[in-house]
PDB file of C-alpha atoms and ligand atoms in Angstrom:
ATOM      1  CA  MET A   1     -22.115   0.922-117.757  1.00  0.00           C
ATOM      2  CA  LYS A   2     -19.739   3.714-117.400  1.00  0.00           C
ATOM      3  CA  THR A   3     -21.580   6.800-116.251  1.00  0.00           C
ATOM      4  CA  ILE A   4     -23.980   7.781-113.471  1.00  0.00           C
ATOM      5  CA  PRO A   5     -26.887   8.831-115.742  1.00  0.00           C
ATOM      6  CA  GLU A   6     -26.518   5.470-117.469  1.00  0.00           C
ATOM      7  CA  PHE A   7     -26.686   3.724-114.149  1.00  0.00           C
ATOM      8  CA  LEU A   8     -29.605   5.687-112.828  1.00  0.00           C
ATOM      9  CA  ALA A   9     -31.718   4.992-115.869  1.00  0.00           C
ATOM     10  CA  HIS A  10     -31.200   1.256-115.305  1.00  0.00           C
ATOM     11  CA  ALA A  11     -31.977   1.639-111.573  1.00  0.00           C
ATOM     12  CA  ILE A  12     -35.253   3.548-112.439  1.00  0.00           C
ATOM     13  CA  ALA A  13     -36.320   0.867-114.835  1.00  0.00           C
ATOM     14  CA  LEU A  14     -35.359  -1.918-112.431  1.00  0.00           C
ATOM     15  CA  GLU A  15     -37.059  -0.435-109.271  1.00  0.00           C
ATOM     16  CA  SER A  16     -40.239   0.707-111.167  1.00  0.00           C
ATOM     17  CA  GLN A  17     -40.726  -2.701-112.787  1.00  0.00           C
ATOM     18  CA  THR A  18     -40.119  -4.335-109.508  1.00  0.00           C
ATOM     19  CA  ALA A  19     -42.709  -2.376-107.853  1.00  0.00           C
ATOM     20  CA  GLU A  20     -45.239  -3.014-110.547  1.00  0.00           C
ATOM     21  CA  ARG A  21     -44.556  -6.693-110.563  1.00  0.00           C
ATOM     22  CA  TYR A  22     -45.005  -6.825-106.780  1.00  0.00           C
ATOM     23  CA  ASP A  23     -48.395  -4.987-107.167  1.00  0.00           C
ATOM     24  CA  GLU A  24     -49.506  -7.313-109.835  1.00  0.00           C
ATOM     25  CA  LEU A  25     -48.750 -10.353-107.564  1.00  0.00           C
ATOM     26  CA  ALA A  26     -50.453  -8.698-104.588  1.00  0.00           C
ATOM     27  CA  GLY A  27     -53.432  -8.008-106.787  1.00  0.00           C
ATOM     28  CA  ALA A  28     -53.489 -11.654-107.978  1.00  0.00           C
ATOM     29  CA  MET A  29     -53.418 -12.852-104.297  1.00  0.00           C
ATOM     30  CA  GLU A  30     -56.180 -10.453-103.401  1.00  0.00           C
ATOM     31  CA  VAL A  31     -58.374 -12.013-106.132  1.00  0.00           C
ATOM     32  CA  HIS A  32     -58.014 -15.341-104.366  1.00  0.00           C
ATOM     33  CA  HIS A  33     -58.428 -13.834-100.920  1.00  0.00           C
ATOM     34  CA  ASN A  34     -54.908 -14.772 -99.936  1.00  0.00           C
ATOM     35  CA  THR A  35     -54.576 -11.608 -97.873  1.00  0.00           C
ATOM     36  CA  GLU A  36     -51.517 -12.417 -95.959  1.00  0.00           C
ATOM     37  CA  VAL A  37     -49.403 -12.921 -99.073  1.00  0.00           C
ATOM     38  CA  ALA A  38     -51.120  -9.979-100.756  1.00  0.00           C
ATOM     39  CA  GLU A  39     -49.966  -7.725 -97.889  1.00  0.00           C
ATOM     40  CA  LEU A  40     -46.514  -9.108 -98.081  1.00  0.00           C
ATOM     41  CA  PHE A  41     -46.188  -8.302-101.869  1.00  0.00           C
ATOM     42  CA  HIS A  42     -47.746  -4.845-101.105  1.00  0.00           C
ATOM     43  CA  ARG A  43     -44.908  -4.226 -98.540  1.00  0.00           C
ATOM     44  CA  MET A  44     -42.233  -5.272-101.001  1.00  0.00           C
ATOM     45  CA  ALA A  45     -43.776  -2.880-103.610  1.00  0.00           C
ATOM     46  CA  ARG A  46     -43.555  -0.078-101.059  1.00  0.00           C
ATOM     47  CA  TYR A  47     -39.922  -0.786-100.567  1.00  0.00           C
ATOM     48  CA  ALA A  48     -39.212  -0.743-104.243  1.00  0.00           C
ATOM     49  CA  ARG A  49     -41.068   2.645-104.508  1.00  0.00           C
ATOM     50  CA  MET A  50     -39.106   4.104-101.659  1.00  0.00           C
ATOM     51  CA  HIS A  51     -35.888   3.086-103.393  1.00  0.00           C
ATOM     52  CA  LEU A  52     -37.286   4.490-106.680  1.00  0.00           C
ATOM     53  CA  ALA A  53     -37.990   7.918-105.037  1.00  0.00           C
ATOM     54  CA  GLU A  54     -34.477   7.858-103.844  1.00  0.00           C
ATOM     55  CA  VAL A  55     -33.159   7.129-107.355  1.00  0.00           C
ATOM     56  CA  ASN A  56     -35.245   9.778-108.759  1.00  0.00           C
ATOM     57  CA  ASP A  57     -33.717  12.341-106.297  1.00  0.00           C
ATOM     58  CA  HIS A  58     -30.197  11.344-107.274  1.00  0.00           C
ATOM     59  CA  ALA A  59     -31.310  11.800-110.829  1.00  0.00           C
ATOM     60  CA  ILE A  60     -32.550  15.418-110.480  1.00  0.00           C
ATOM     61  CA  GLY A  61     -30.931  17.629-112.858  1.00  0.00           C
ATOM     62  CA  LEU A  62     -29.145  14.854-114.756  1.00  0.00           C
ATOM     63  CA  PRO A  63     -30.065  14.179-118.436  1.00  0.00           C
ATOM     64  CA  LEU A  64     -30.813  10.464-118.422  1.00  0.00           C
ATOM     65  CA  PRO A  65     -30.432   8.340-121.525  1.00  0.00           C
ATOM     66  CA  HIS A  66     -33.521   6.705-122.901  1.00  0.00           C
ATOM     67  CA  TYR A  67     -33.275   3.094-123.700  1.00  0.00           C
ATOM     68  CA  ALA A  68     -35.440   0.798-125.713  1.00  0.00           C
ATOM     69  CA  PRO A  69     -36.162  -2.387-123.611  1.00  0.00           C
ATOM     70  CA  TRP A  70     -33.339  -4.371-125.405  1.00  0.00           C
ATOM     71  CA  GLU A  71     -30.826  -1.737-124.874  1.00  0.00           C
ATOM     72  CA  TYR A  72     -30.606  -2.098-121.173  1.00  0.00           C
ATOM     73  CA  GLU A  73     -27.414  -3.849-119.960  1.00  0.00           C
ATOM     74  CA  TRP A  74     -28.464  -6.146-117.062  1.00  0.00           C
ATOM     75  CA  GLY A  75     -25.206  -8.046-117.359  1.00  0.00           C
ATOM     76  CA  GLU A  76     -25.312 -11.776-117.214  1.00  0.00           C
ATOM     77  CA  GLY A  77     -28.582 -13.525-117.460  1.00  0.00           C
ATOM     78  CA  GLU A  78     -31.911 -11.877-117.319  1.00  0.00           C
ATOM     79  CA  GLU A  79     -33.205  -8.600-116.106  1.00  0.00           C
ATOM     80  CA  PRO A  80     -32.979  -8.668-112.220  1.00  0.00           C
ATOM     81  CA  GLU A  81     -36.126  -8.915-110.100  1.00  0.00           C
ATOM     82  CA  ASN A  82     -37.908 -10.556-112.903  1.00  0.00           C
ATOM     83  CA  PHE A  83     -39.337 -13.537-111.344  1.00  0.00           C
ATOM     84  CA  PRO A  84     -41.519 -15.740-113.430  1.00  0.00           C
ATOM     85  CA  HIS A  85     -45.339 -15.494-113.159  1.00  0.00           C
ATOM     86  CA  GLN A  86     -45.715 -19.185-112.848  1.00  0.00           C
ATOM     87  CA  ASP A  87     -44.056 -18.823-109.399  1.00  0.00           C
ATOM     88  CA  ALA A  88     -47.371 -17.187-108.278  1.00  0.00           C
ATOM     89  CA  HIS A  89     -49.837 -19.843-107.441  1.00  0.00           C
ATOM     90  CA  TYR A  90     -53.151 -18.755-106.162  1.00  0.00           C
ATOM     91  CA  LYS A  91     -52.702 -20.812-103.059  1.00  0.00           C
ATOM     92  CA  MET A  92     -49.138 -19.896-102.425  1.00  0.00           C
ATOM     93  CA  THR A  93     -48.244 -19.541 -98.920  1.00  0.00           C
ATOM     94  CA  PRO A  94     -46.145 -16.781 -97.351  1.00  0.00           C
ATOM     95  CA  PHE A  95     -43.292 -19.135 -97.530  1.00  0.00           C
ATOM     96  CA  HIS A  96     -43.547 -19.381-101.450  1.00  0.00           C
ATOM     97  CA  ALA A  97     -44.035 -15.585-101.734  1.00  0.00           C
ATOM     98  CA  LEU A  98     -41.056 -14.836 -99.600  1.00  0.00           C
ATOM     99  CA  LYS A  99     -38.869 -17.341-101.683  1.00  0.00           C
ATOM    100  CA  ALA A 100     -39.925 -15.585-104.895  1.00  0.00           C
ATOM    101  CA  ALA A 101     -39.291 -12.147-103.403  1.00  0.00           C
ATOM    102  CA  LEU A 102     -35.946 -13.296-102.074  1.00  0.00           C
ATOM    103  CA  LYS A 103     -34.837 -14.392-105.489  1.00  0.00           C
ATOM    104  CA  ALA A 104     -35.840 -11.080-106.924  1.00  0.00           C
ATOM    105  CA  GLU A 105     -33.991  -9.072-104.362  1.00  0.00           C
ATOM    106  CA  ILE A 106     -30.874 -11.171-104.532  1.00  0.00           C
ATOM    107  CA  SER A 107     -30.705 -10.615-108.305  1.00  0.00           C
ATOM    108  CA  ALA A 108     -31.135  -6.835-107.820  1.00  0.00           C
ATOM    109  CA  GLN A 109     -28.507  -6.777-105.190  1.00  0.00           C
ATOM    110  CA  ASP A 110     -26.122  -8.827-107.636  1.00  0.00           C
ATOM    111  CA  PHE A 111     -26.851  -6.264-110.407  1.00  0.00           C
ATOM    112  CA  TYR A 112     -25.944  -3.273-108.239  1.00  0.00           C
ATOM    113  CA  ALA A 113     -22.913  -5.063-106.742  1.00  0.00           C
ATOM    114  CA  THR A 114     -21.611  -6.009-110.224  1.00  0.00           C
ATOM    115  CA  VAL A 115     -21.948  -2.436-111.451  1.00  0.00           C
ATOM    116  CA  ALA A 116     -20.068  -1.259-108.249  1.00  0.00           C
ATOM    117  CA  ALA A 117     -17.307  -3.721-108.667  1.00  0.00           C
ATOM    118  CA  ASP A 118     -16.884  -2.944-112.404  1.00  0.00           C
ATOM    119  CA  ALA A 119     -17.070   0.872-112.064  1.00  0.00           C
ATOM    120  CA  GLU A 120     -14.117   2.975-112.765  1.00  0.00           C
ATOM    121  CA  ASP A 121     -15.772   6.246-111.806  1.00  0.00           C
ATOM    122  CA  LEU A 122     -15.489   6.344-107.961  1.00  0.00           C
ATOM    123  CA  LYS A 123     -18.865   8.192-107.557  1.00  0.00           C
ATOM    124  CA  LEU A 124     -20.556   5.543-109.575  1.00  0.00           C
ATOM    125  CA  LYS A 125     -18.813   2.889-107.567  1.00  0.00           C
ATOM    126  CA  ALA A 126     -20.143   4.502-104.270  1.00  0.00           C
ATOM    127  CA  LEU A 127     -23.648   4.990-105.545  1.00  0.00           C
ATOM    128  CA  ALA A 128     -23.966   1.409-106.861  1.00  0.00           C
ATOM    129  CA  SER A 129     -22.668  -0.037-103.634  1.00  0.00           C
ATOM    130  CA  ALA A 130     -25.004   2.030-101.621  1.00  0.00           C
ATOM    131  CA  TYR A 131     -27.909   0.593-103.773  1.00  0.00           C
ATOM    132  CA  ALA A 132     -26.443  -2.946-103.350  1.00  0.00           C
ATOM    133  CA  GLN A 133     -26.431  -2.414 -99.569  1.00  0.00           C
ATOM    134  CA  GLU A 134     -30.025  -1.315 -99.644  1.00  0.00           C
ATOM    135  CA  GLU A 135     -31.014  -4.488-101.536  1.00  0.00           C
ATOM    136  CA  GLY A 136     -28.974  -6.434 -98.981  1.00  0.00           C
ATOM    137  CA  GLU A 137     -31.240  -5.062 -96.267  1.00  0.00           C
ATOM    138  CA  HIS A 138     -34.235  -6.296 -98.166  1.00  0.00           C
ATOM    139  CA  VAL A 139     -32.511  -9.692 -98.575  1.00  0.00           C
ATOM    140  CA  LEU A 140     -31.899 -10.018 -94.734  1.00  0.00           C
ATOM    141  CA  LEU A 141     -35.440  -8.848 -94.052  1.00  0.00           C
ATOM    142  CA  LEU A 142     -36.931 -11.662 -96.288  1.00  0.00           C
ATOM    143  CA  GLN A 143     -34.508 -14.228 -94.800  1.00  0.00           C
ATOM    144  CA  LYS A 144     -35.789 -13.152 -91.340  1.00  0.00           C
ATOM    145  CA  TRP A 145     -39.496 -13.327 -92.380  1.00  0.00           C
ATOM    146  CA  LEU A 146     -38.789 -16.799 -93.817  1.00  0.00           C
ATOM    147  CA  GLN A 147     -37.496 -18.062 -90.515  1.00  0.00           C
ATOM    148  CA  GLU A 148     -41.109 -17.198 -89.274  1.00  0.00           C
ATOM    149  CA  HIS A 149     -42.783 -18.852 -92.165  1.00  0.00           C
ATOM    150  CA  PRO A 150     -41.283 -22.295 -92.644  1.00  0.00           C
ATOM    151  CA  ALA A 151     -42.036 -24.510 -95.805  1.00  0.00           C
ATOM    152  CA  PRO A 152     -45.586 -25.835 -95.781  1.00  0.00           C
ATOM    153  CA  ASP A 153     -46.191 -29.538 -95.808  1.00  0.00           C
ATOM    154  CA  GLU A 154     -46.447 -31.354 -99.186  1.00  0.00           C
ATOM    155  CA  GLY A 155     -49.842 -31.007-100.724  1.00  0.00           C
ATOM    156  CA  TRP A 156     -50.226 -27.303 -99.856  1.00  0.00           C
ATOM    157  CA  ASP A 157     -51.561 -26.740-103.341  1.00  0.00           C
ATOM    158  CA  HIS A 158     -54.132 -29.512-103.182  1.00  0.00           C
ATOM    159  CA  ASP A 159     -57.577 -28.018-103.475  1.00  0.00           C
ATOM    160  CA  MET A 160     -60.456 -30.036-101.985  1.00  0.00           C
ATOM    161  CA  ASP A 161     -62.927 -27.726-103.762  1.00  0.00           C
ATOM    162  CA  PRO A 162     -61.106 -26.334-106.948  1.00  0.00           C
ATOM    163  CA  PRO A 163     -62.688 -23.349-108.627  1.00  0.00           C
ATOM    164  CA  SER A 164     -63.451 -25.311-111.786  1.00  0.00           C
ATOM    165  CA  SER A 165     -65.322 -28.100-110.015  1.00  0.00           C
ATOM    166  CA  GLY A 166     -68.829 -27.992-111.311  1.00  0.00           C
ATOM    167  CA  GLU A 167     -70.480 -30.539-109.146  1.00  0.00           C
TER     168      GLU A 167
HETATM  169 ZN1   ZN B   1     -35.294  -4.293-102.964  1.00  0.00          ZN
END
């Protein structure tokens, strides 16, 4: 990644997909009346949208490249903030939700930090490190919330009256 428009196109894809994914997870939790976790995912979606708005502001007047999904350069491994759907259990506790979100935010932070570290263009370096710092704030916030929501006891996913029980 060499130019600011290339970088911004990646940031827009990353932040909008992140917001959508958090909304999906929030919706799934609402279906199961898991309100506390739903609210938490909604809040993370709002943070991603705030960041997206900021990225869009930076992109005003710049011709951004268009990429097919496979053309994005996310660096090592997968697309950042792409946490697996199987992490979303319908009885997941705030602890599990926070853990999943933390993983997502850390990989976004890593992505931005790597771009910043590799950038030769000083403006790109500054922009990418500002974004990495913003994700770092989300990481700190999630770590703080995790202290307030310790791991549940084993058997948290045991359902006395599972939805499929017909008796
Ligand atoms: Zn974030």
